[in-house]
CSV table of C-alpha atoms and ligand atoms in Angstrom, one decimal:
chain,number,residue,atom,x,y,z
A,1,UNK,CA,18.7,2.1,9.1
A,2,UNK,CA,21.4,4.8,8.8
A,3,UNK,CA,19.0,5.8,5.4
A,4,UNK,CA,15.8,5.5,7.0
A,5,UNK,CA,17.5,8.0,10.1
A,6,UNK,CA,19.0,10.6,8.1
A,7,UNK,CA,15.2,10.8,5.9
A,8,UNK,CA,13.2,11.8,9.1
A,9,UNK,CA,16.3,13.9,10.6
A,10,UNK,CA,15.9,16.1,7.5
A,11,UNK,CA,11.9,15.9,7.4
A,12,UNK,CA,11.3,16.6,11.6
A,13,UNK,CA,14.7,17.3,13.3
A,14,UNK,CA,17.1,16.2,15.4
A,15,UNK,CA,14.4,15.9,18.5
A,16,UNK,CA,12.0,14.2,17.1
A,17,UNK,CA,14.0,11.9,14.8
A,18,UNK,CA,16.2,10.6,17.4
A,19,UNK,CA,14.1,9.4,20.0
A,20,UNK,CA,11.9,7.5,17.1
A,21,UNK,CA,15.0,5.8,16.1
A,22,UNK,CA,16.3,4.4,19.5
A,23,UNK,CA,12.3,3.2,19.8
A,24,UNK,CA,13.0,1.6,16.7
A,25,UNK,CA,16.2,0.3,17.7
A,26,UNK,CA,15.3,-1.3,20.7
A,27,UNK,CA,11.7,-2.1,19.1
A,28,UNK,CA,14.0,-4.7,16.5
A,29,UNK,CA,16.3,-5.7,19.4
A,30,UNK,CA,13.2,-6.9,21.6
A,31,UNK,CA,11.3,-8.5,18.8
A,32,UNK,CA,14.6,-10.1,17.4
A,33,UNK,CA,15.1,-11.8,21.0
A,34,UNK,CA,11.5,-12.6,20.8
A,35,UNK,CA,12.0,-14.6,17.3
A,36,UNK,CA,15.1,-16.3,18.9
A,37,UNK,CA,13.3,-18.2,22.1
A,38,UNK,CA,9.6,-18.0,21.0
A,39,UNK,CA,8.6,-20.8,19.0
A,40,UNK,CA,6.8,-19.9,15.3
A,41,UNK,CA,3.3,-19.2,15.8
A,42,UNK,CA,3.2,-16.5,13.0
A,43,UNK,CA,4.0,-16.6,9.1
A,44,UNK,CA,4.0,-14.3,6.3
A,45,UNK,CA,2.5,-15.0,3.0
A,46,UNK,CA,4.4,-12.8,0.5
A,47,UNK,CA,8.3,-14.0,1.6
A,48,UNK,CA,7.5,-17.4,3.7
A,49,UNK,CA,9.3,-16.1,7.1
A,50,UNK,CA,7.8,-17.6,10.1
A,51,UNK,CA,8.7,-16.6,13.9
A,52,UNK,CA,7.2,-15.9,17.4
A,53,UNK,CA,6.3,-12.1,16.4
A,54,UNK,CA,6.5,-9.6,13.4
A,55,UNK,CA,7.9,-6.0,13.8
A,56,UNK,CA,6.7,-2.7,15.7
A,57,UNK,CA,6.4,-0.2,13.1
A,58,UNK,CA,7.2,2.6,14.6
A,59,UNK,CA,6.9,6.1,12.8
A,60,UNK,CA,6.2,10.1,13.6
A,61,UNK,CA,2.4,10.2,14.6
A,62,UNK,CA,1.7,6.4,14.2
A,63,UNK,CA,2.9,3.5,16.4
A,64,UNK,CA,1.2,-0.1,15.2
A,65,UNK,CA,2.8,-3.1,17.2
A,66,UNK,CA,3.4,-6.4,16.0
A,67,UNK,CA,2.4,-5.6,11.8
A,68,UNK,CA,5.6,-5.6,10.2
A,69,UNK,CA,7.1,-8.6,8.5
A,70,UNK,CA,11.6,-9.1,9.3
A,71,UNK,CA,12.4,-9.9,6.1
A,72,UNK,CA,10.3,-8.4,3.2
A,73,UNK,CA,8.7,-5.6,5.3
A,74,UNK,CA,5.1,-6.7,4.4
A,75,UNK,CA,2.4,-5.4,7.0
A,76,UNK,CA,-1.3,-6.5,7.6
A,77,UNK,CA,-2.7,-5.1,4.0
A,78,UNK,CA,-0.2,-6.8,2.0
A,79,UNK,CA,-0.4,-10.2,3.8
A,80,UNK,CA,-4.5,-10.0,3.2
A,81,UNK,CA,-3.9,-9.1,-0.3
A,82,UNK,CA,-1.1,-11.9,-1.0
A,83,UNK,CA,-3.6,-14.6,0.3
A,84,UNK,CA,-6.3,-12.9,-2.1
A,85,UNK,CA,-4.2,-12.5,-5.2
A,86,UNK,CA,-3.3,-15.6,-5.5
A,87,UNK,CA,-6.6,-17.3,-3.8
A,88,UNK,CA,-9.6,-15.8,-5.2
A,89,UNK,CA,-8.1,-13.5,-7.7
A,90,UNK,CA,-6.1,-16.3,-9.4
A,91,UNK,CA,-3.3,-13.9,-10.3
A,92,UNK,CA,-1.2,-16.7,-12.0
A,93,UNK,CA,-4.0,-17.0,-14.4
A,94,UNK,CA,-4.2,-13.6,-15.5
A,95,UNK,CA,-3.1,-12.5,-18.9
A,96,UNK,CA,-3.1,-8.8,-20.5
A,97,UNK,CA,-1.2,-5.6,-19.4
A,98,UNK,CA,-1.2,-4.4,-15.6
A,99,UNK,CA,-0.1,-0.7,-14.8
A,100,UNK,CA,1.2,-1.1,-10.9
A,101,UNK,CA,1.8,2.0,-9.3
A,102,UNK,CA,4.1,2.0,-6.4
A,103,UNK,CA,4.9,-1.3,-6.4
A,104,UNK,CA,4.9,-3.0,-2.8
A,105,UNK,CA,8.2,-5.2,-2.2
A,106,UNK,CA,6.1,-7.3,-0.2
A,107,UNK,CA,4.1,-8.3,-3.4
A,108,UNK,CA,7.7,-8.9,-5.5
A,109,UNK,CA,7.0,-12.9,-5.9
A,110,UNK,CA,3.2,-12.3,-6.2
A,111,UNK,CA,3.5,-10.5,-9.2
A,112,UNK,CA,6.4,-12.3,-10.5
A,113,UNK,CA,4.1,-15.3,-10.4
A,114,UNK,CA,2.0,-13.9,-12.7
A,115,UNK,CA,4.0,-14.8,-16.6
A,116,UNK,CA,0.8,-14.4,-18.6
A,117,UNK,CA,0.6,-10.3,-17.4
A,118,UNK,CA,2.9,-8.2,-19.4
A,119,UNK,CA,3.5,-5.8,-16.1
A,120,UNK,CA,4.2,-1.6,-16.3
A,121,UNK,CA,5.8,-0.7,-12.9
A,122,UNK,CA,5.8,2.7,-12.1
A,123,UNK,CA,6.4,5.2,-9.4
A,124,UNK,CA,7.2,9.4,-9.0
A,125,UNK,CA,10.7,7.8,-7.4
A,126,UNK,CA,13.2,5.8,-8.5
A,127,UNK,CA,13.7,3.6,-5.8
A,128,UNK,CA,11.4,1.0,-6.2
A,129,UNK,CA,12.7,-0.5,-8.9
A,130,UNK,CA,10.0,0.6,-11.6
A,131,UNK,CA,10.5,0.4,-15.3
A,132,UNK,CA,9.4,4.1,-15.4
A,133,UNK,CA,8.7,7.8,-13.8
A,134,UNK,CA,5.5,8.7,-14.3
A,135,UNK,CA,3.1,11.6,-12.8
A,136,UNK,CA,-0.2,9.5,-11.8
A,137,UNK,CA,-1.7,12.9,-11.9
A,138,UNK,CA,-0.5,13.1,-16.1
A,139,UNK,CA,0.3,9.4,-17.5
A,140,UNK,CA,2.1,9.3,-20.3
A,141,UNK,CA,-0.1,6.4,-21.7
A,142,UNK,CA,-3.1,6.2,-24.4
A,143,UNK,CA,-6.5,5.3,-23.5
A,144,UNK,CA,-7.9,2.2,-22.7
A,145,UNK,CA,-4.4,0.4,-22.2
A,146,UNK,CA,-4.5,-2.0,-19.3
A,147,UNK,CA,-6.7,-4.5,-18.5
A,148,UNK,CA,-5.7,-4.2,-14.5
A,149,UNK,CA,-4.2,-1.2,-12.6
A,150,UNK,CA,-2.8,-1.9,-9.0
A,151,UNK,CA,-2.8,1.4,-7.0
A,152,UNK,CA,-2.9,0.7,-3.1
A,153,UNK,CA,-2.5,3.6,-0.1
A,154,UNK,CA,-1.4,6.2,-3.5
A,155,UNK,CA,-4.0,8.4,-3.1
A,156,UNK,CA,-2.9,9.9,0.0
A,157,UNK,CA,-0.2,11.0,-0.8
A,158,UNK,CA,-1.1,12.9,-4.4
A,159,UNK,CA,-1.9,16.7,-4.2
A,160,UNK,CA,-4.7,16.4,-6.7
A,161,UNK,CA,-6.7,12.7,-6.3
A,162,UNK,CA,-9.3,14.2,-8.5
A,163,UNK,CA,-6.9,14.2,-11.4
A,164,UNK,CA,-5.3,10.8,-10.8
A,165,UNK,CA,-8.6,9.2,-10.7
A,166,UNK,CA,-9.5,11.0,-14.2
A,167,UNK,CA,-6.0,9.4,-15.3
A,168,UNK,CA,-6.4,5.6,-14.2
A,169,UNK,CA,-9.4,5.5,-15.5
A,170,UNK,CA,-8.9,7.3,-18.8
A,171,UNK,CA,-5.6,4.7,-19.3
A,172,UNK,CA,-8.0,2.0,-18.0
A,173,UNK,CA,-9.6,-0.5,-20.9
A,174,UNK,CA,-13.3,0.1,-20.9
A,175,UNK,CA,-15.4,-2.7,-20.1
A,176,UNK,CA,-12.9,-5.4,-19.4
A,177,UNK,CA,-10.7,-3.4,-17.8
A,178,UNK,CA,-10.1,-3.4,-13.6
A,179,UNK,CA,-9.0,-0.7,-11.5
A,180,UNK,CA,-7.8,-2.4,-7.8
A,181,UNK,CA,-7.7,0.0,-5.2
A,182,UNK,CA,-7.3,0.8,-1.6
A,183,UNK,CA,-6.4,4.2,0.3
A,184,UNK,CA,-6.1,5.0,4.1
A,185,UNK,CA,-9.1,5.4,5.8
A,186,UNK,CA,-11.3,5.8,8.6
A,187,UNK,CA,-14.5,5.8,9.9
A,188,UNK,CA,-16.3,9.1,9.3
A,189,UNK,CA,-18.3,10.6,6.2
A,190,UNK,CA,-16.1,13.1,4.8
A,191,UNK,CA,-12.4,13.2,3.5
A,192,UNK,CA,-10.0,14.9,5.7
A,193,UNK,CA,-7.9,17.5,3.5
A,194,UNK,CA,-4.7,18.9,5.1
A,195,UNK,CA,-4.0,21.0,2.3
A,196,UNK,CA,-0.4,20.1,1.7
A,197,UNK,CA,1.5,16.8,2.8
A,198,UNK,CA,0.8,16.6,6.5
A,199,UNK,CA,4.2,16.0,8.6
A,200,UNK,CA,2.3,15.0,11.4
A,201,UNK,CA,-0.1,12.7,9.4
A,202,UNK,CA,2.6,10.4,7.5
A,203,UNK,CA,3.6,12.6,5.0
A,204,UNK,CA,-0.5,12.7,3.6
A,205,UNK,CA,-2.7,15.4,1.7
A,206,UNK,CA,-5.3,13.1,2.8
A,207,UNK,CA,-7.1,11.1,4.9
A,208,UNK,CA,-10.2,9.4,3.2
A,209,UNK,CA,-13.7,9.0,4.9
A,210,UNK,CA,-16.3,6.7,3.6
A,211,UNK,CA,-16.7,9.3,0.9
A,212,UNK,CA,-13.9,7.5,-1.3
A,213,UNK,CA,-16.3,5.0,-3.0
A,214,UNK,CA,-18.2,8.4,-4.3
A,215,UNK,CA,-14.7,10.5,-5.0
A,216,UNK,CA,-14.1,7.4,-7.5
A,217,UNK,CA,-17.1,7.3,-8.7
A,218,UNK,CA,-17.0,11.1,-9.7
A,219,UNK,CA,-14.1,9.9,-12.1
A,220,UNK,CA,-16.1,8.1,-14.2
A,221,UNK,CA,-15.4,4.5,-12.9
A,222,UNK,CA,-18.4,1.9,-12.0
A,223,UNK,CA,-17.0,1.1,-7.7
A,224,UNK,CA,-17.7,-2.5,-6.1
A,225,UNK,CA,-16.4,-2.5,-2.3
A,226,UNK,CA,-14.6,-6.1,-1.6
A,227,UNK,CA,-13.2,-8.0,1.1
A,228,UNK,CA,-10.3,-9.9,1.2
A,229,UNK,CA,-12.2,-13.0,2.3
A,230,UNK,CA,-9.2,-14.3,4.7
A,231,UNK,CA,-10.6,-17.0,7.5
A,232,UNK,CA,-10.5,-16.2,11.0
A,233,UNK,CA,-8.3,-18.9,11.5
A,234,UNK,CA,-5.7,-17.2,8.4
A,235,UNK,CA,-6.0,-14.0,9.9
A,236,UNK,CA,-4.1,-15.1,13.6
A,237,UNK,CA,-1.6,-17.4,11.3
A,238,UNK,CA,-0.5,-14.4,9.4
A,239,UNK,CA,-0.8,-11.5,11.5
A,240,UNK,CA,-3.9,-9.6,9.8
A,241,UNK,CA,-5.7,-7.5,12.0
A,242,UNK,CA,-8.8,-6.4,10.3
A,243,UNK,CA,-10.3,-6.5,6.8
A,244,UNK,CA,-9.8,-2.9,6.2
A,245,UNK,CA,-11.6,-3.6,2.4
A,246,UNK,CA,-10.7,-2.4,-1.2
A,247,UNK,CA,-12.2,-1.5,-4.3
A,248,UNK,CA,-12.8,-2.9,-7.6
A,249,UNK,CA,-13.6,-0.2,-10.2
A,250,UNK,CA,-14.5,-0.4,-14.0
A,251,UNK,CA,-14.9,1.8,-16.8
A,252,UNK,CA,-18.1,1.4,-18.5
A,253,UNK,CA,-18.0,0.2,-22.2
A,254,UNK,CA,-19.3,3.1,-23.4
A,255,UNK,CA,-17.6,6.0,-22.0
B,301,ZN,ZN1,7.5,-11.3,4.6
């Protein structure tokens, strides 16, 4: 917490960062006493906690109540994806070489679960515990070597999406090869560009409209729009909200 505190003290201030962390404070002291006399009624895919309620996340410029999971942090999008990994993806079935960019804590034990995918974590920081630094905007890695790349709410946060489009699909294996991807959203035509990363808008460059199918299409990649396919039912058990959607790209055989 301390961590978490001193990041958004040197990012916004003092006045801002403060009052966000006693919100946060008594956010997980509310939902903790919730979780101690509420009976289970919620459970999370990725780690197996179950409780009365997940976590406010609280942030500067977004507040989404009841999303995050107490013990490995999942929200909504990660829960949905869990279920659909290992449901109609069949991830433990999978064999070849994944590239996984920013790789999710949530998903830890879904990837894990995968021993026939020989799997290249990677991230511009080191504190995810990748196996390597890279630039998504300049891979260091020759054509056509994975057959999947895992790239979910990147995009935002890259100066130049353009580029790192040209990338994962230039490193991604023509034909066979699968590019699964998501980025924030909402519901008008055109992109939003700040011009810079966006204090006020999480820290984006970005905020994608319903122009992002053709922005990855302009890269060269061949774009199906999917669902994660979770039941009703599934969606009150583990605390997913919507089916926000993500993309399954592929690199033509040719190109
Ligand atoms: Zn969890």
């Amino acid at each position: 917490m301390l961590a978490w505190y001193r990041v958004r003290l040197k990012e916004h201030g003092f006045l801002v960062a403060t009052p966000l962390l006693l919100r946060v404070v008594w956010a997980r002291i509310s939902a903790a006493l919730a979780n101690k006399f509420l009976s289970a009624r919620v459970e999370c895919p990725c780690c197996g906690w179950e409780g009365g309620r997940f976590f406010d996340y609280l942030e500067v410029g977004c507040t989404a109540r009841g999303v995050e999971c107490p013990r490995c942090n999942s929200h909504p999008r990660h829960r949905a994806f869990a279920l659909w990994l290992k449901g109609a993806y069949r991830l433990e079935s999978r064999s070849g070489t994944a590239l996984v960019f920013a790789p999710e804590r949530a998903l830890e034990s879904a990837w894990e679960s995968a021993a026939g995918l020989k799997i290249v974590k990677t991230d511009i920081e080191p504190s995810r515990g990748v196996d390597l630094l890279a630039d998504i905007q300049r891979l260091p890695f020759a054509h056509d070597s994975f057959d999947l790349i895992w790239c979910q709410h990147v995009l935002t946060q890259i100066p130049d999406d353009r580029a790192a489009i040209r990338e994962m699909q230039r490193v991604l294996r023509a034909g066979a090869g699968k590019l699964i991807i998501s980025a924030a959203r909402e519901a008008r035509a055109e992109t939003r560009e700040f011009g810079r990363a966006d204090k006020r808008h999480l820290g984006f460059w970005r905020v994608y409209g319903e122009d992002f199918a053709a922005r990855l299409a302009e890269g060269g990649l061949e774009v199906s729009e999917v669902g994660h396919g979770v039941s009703a039912q599934d969606c009150v058990r583990y605390g997913i909200d919507s089916d926000e959607g993500f993309f399954i790209c592929t690199k033509p055989a040719s190109s």
